[in-house]
Coordinates of C-alpha atoms in Angstrom, one line a residue:
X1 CA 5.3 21.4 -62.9
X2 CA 7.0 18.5 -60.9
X3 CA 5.1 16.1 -58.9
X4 CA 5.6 16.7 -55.1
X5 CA 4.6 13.4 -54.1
X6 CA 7.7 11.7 -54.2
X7 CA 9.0 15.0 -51.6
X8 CA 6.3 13.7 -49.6
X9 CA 6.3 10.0 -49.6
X10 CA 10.2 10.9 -48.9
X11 CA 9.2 12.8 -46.1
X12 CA 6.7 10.2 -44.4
X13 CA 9.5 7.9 -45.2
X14 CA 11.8 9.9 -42.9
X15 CA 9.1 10.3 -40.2
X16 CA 8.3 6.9 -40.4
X17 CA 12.1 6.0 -39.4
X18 CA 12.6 8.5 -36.9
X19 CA 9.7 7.0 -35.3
X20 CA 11.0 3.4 -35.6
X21 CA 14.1 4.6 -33.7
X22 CA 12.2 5.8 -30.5
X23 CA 10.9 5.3 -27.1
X24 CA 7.6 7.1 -26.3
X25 CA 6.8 7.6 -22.8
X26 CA 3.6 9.6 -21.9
X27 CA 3.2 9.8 -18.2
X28 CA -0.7 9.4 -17.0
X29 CA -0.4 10.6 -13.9
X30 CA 0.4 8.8 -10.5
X31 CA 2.3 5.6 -11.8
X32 CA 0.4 5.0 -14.8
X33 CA 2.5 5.0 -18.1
X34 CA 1.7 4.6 -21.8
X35 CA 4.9 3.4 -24.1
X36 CA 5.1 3.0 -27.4
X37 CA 8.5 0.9 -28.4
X38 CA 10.4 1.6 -31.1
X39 CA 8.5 -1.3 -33.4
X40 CA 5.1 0.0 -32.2
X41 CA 4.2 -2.0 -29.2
X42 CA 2.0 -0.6 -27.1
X43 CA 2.6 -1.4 -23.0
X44 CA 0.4 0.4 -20.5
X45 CA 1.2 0.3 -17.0
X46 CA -0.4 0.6 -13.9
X47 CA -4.0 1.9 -15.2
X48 CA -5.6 4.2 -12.3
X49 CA -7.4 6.4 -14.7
X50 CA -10.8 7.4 -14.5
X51 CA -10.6 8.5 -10.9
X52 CA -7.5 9.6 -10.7
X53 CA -8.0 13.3 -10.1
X54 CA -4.3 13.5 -12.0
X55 CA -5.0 12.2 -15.3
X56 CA -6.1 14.4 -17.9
X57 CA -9.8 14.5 -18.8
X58 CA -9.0 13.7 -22.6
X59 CA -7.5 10.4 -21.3
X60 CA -10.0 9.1 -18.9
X61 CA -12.2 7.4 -21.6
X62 CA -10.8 3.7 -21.3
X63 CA -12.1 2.3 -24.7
X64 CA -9.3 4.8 -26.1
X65 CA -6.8 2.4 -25.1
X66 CA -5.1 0.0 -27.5
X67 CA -2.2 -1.5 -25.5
X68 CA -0.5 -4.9 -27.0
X69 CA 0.2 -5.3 -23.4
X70 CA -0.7 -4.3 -19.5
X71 CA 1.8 -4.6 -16.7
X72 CA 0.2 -4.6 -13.3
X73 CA 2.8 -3.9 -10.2
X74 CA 0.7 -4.7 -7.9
X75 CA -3.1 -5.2 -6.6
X76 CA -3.9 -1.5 -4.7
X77 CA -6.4 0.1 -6.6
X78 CA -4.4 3.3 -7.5
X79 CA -2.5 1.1 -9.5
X80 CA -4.9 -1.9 -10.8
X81 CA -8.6 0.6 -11.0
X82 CA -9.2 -0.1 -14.2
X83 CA -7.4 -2.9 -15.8
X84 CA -9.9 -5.1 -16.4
X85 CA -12.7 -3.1 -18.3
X86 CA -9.4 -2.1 -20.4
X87 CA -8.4 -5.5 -21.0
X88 CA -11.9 -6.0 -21.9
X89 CA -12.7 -3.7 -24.2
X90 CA -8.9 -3.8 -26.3
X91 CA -8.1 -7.5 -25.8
X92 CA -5.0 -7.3 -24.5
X93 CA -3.0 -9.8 -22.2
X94 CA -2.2 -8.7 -18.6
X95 CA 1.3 -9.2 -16.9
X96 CA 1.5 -9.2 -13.3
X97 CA 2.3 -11.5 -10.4
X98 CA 1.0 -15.3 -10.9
X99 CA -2.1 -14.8 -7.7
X100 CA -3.2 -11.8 -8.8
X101 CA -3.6 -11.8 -12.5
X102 CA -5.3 -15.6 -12.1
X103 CA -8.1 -14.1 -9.9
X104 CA -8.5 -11.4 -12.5
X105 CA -12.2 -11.3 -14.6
X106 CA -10.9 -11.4 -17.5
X107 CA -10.8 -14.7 -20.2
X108 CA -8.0 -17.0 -19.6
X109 CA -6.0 -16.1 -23.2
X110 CA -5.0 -12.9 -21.7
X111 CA -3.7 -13.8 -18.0
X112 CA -0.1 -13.9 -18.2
X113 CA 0.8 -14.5 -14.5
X114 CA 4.5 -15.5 -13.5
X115 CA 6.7 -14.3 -10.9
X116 CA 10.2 -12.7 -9.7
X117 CA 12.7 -13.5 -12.2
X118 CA 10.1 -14.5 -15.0
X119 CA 10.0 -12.9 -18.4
X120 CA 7.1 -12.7 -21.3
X121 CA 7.4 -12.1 -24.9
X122 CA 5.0 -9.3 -26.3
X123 CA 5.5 -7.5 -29.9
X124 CA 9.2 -6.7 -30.0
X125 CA 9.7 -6.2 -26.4
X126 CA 11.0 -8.6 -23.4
X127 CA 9.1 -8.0 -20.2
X128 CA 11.3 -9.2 -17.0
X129 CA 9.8 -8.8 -13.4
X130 CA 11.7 -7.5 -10.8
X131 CA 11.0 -7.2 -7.1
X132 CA 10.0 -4.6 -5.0
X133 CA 9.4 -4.0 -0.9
X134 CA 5.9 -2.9 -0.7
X135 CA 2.3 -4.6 -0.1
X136 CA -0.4 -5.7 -2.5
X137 CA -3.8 -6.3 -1.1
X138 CA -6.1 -8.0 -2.4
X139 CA -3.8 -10.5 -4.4
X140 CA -0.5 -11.3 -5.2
X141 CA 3.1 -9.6 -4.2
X142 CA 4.6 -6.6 -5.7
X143 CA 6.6 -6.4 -8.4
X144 CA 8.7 -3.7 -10.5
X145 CA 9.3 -5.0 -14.4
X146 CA 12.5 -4.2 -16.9
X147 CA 11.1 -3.8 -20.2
X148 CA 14.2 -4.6 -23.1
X149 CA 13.3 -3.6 -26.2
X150 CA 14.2 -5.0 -29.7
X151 CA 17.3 -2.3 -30.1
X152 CA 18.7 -3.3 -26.8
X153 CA 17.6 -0.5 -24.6
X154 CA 15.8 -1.1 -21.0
X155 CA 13.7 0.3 -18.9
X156 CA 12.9 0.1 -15.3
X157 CA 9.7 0.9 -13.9
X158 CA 10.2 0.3 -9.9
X159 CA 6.5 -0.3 -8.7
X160 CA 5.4 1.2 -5.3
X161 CA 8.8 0.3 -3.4
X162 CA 12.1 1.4 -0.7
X163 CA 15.3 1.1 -2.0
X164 CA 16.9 -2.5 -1.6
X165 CA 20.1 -3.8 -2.3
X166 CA 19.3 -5.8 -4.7
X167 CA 18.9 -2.9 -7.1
X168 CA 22.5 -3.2 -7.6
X169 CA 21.5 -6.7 -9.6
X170 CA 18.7 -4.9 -11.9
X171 CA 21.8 -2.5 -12.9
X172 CA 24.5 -5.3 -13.3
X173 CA 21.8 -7.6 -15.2
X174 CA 19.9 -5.0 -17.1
X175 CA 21.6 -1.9 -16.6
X176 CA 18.3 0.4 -17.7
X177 CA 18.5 3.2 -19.6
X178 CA 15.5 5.1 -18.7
X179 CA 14.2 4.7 -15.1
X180 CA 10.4 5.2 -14.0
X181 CA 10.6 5.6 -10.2
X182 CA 8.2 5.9 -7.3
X183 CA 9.4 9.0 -4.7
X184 CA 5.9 9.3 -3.2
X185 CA 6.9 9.3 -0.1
X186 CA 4.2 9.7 3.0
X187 CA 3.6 6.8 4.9
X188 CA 3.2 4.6 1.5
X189 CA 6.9 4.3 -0.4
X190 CA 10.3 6.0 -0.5
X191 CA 10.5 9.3 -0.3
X192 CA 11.9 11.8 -3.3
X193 CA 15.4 11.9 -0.6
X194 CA 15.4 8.2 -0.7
X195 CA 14.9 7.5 -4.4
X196 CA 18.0 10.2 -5.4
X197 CA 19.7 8.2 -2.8
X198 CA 18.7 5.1 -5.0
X199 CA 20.2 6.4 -8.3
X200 CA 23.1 7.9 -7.2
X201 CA 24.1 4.3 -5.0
X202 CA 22.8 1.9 -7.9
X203 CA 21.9 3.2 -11.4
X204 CA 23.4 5.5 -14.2
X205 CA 20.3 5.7 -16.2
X206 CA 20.3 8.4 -18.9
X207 CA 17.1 9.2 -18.3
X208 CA 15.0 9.7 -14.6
X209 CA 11.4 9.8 -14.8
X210 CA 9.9 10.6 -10.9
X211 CA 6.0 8.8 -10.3
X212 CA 3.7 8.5 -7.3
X213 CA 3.7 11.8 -6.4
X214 CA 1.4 15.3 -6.0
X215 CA -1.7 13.0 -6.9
X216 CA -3.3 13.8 -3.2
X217 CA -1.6 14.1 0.0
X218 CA 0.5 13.4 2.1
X219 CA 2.4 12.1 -1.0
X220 CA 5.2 14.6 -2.1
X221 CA 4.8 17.5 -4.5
X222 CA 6.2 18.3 -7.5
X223 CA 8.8 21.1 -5.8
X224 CA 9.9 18.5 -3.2
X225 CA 10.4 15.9 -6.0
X226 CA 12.6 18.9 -8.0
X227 CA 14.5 19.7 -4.5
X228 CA 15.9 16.3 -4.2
X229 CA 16.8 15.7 -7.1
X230 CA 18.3 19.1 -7.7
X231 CA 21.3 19.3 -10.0
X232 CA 20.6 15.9 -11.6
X233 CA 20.3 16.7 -15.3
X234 CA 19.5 13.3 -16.4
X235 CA 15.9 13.9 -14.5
X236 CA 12.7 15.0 -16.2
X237 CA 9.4 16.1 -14.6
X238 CA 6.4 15.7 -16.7
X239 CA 3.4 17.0 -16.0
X240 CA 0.3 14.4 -16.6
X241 CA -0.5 13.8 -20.1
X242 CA 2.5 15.2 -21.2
X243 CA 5.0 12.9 -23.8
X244 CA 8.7 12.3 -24.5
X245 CA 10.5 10.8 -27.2
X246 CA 13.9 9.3 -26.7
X247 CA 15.7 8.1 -29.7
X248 CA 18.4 5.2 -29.7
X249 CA 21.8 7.2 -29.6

């Protein structure tokens, strides 16, 4: 009888590439995102988790999380809840605007504060931060960030924001592939109208990932969310918890 191990170590083999090849984007709920990049860096953003009544239960424990790196858009707590007992507990550096992440509890070695236009190194991933029009209170100013990653792909994660015209600029500069945008709406950011309005005037993404919404009212819902951006196939609704892989075509 023939050994099957070398049809196995083949087939981890395979995996293994196919897995070095992609972009894994597991939405947390709100605008909190866990990616894995195609070289295994780990990036969280935004972590509102244990009380926000979107996340899953099976992801609220916050020792679970390994990140290389978290990105921090801005200071309001349904964005920055629970950053520091997770940069705590996994060790890893914080990226946000320079005020903020220097008042942050956390030791020294893992504040990595800049600004507008800055950029930081982490794993095999460029992090570039980008503006955005909202408020940030205690700290700092908001920001959006453009993630590249080693195979030349970007991503855009907008931050609590309205469209501006300088969104033009993050698509001549960067030109992101895969877009992570806030259509909340209520009295806090743009609205899902607005944001469709924002990538049909300014991006051509492949891939449209809506955030900040149906986590409590008066912020939109998942059917007003699929209404505006009706007949738009390069959009994907993902329910909390729920993962997508996207492989370098």
């Amino acid at each position: 009888m023939k050994s099957i191990f070398p049809i196995i170590a083949l087939m981890v083999f395979a995996v293994s590439a196919k897995a070095q090849k992609q972009i894994q984007i597991t939405w947390l709920g709100h605008a909190a995102f866990e990616i894995v990049s195609p070289g295994g860096t780990t990036i969280l953003i935004d972590p509102f988790l244990k009380q926000n009544p979107a996340t899953p239960a099976a992801r609220k424990d916050l020792t679970a999380y390994k990140p290389n790196a978290i990105l921090i858009t801005h200071s309001h707590f349904d964005h920055a809840a629970d950053v520091v007992e997770i940069a705590r507990s996994s060790k890893a550096v914080v990226i946000g605007e320079f005020e903020y992440v220097s008042d942050l509890a956390i030791p020294d070695d893992q504040k990595k504060g800049g600004n507008v236009g800055g950029k930081f190194a982490v794993g095999d991933v460029t992090v570039h931060m980008m503006p955005a029009m909202h408020s940030s209170i205690p700290s700092g100013r908001p920001v959006g960030f453009v993630i590249r990653f080693g195979d030349g792909r970007t991503l855009y994660h907008s931050g609590d924001t309205w469209i501006f015209g300088d969104m033009a600029l993050i698509q001549e500069l960067y030109k992101p592939s895969i877009i992570l945008l806030t259509v909340g709406g209520g009295p806090f950011t743009q609205d899902p109208q607005t944001a469709g309005l924002a990538v049909r005037k300014y991006f051509t993404p492949d891939v449209i990932i809506p955030m900040h919404y149906g986590t409590w009212p008066p912020l939109a819902q998942e059917a007003d969310v699929r209404k505006a951006f009706e007949g738009m196939k390069n959009v994907v609704i993902l329910k909390p918890g729920e993962q997508r892989a996207y492989e370098n075509q």
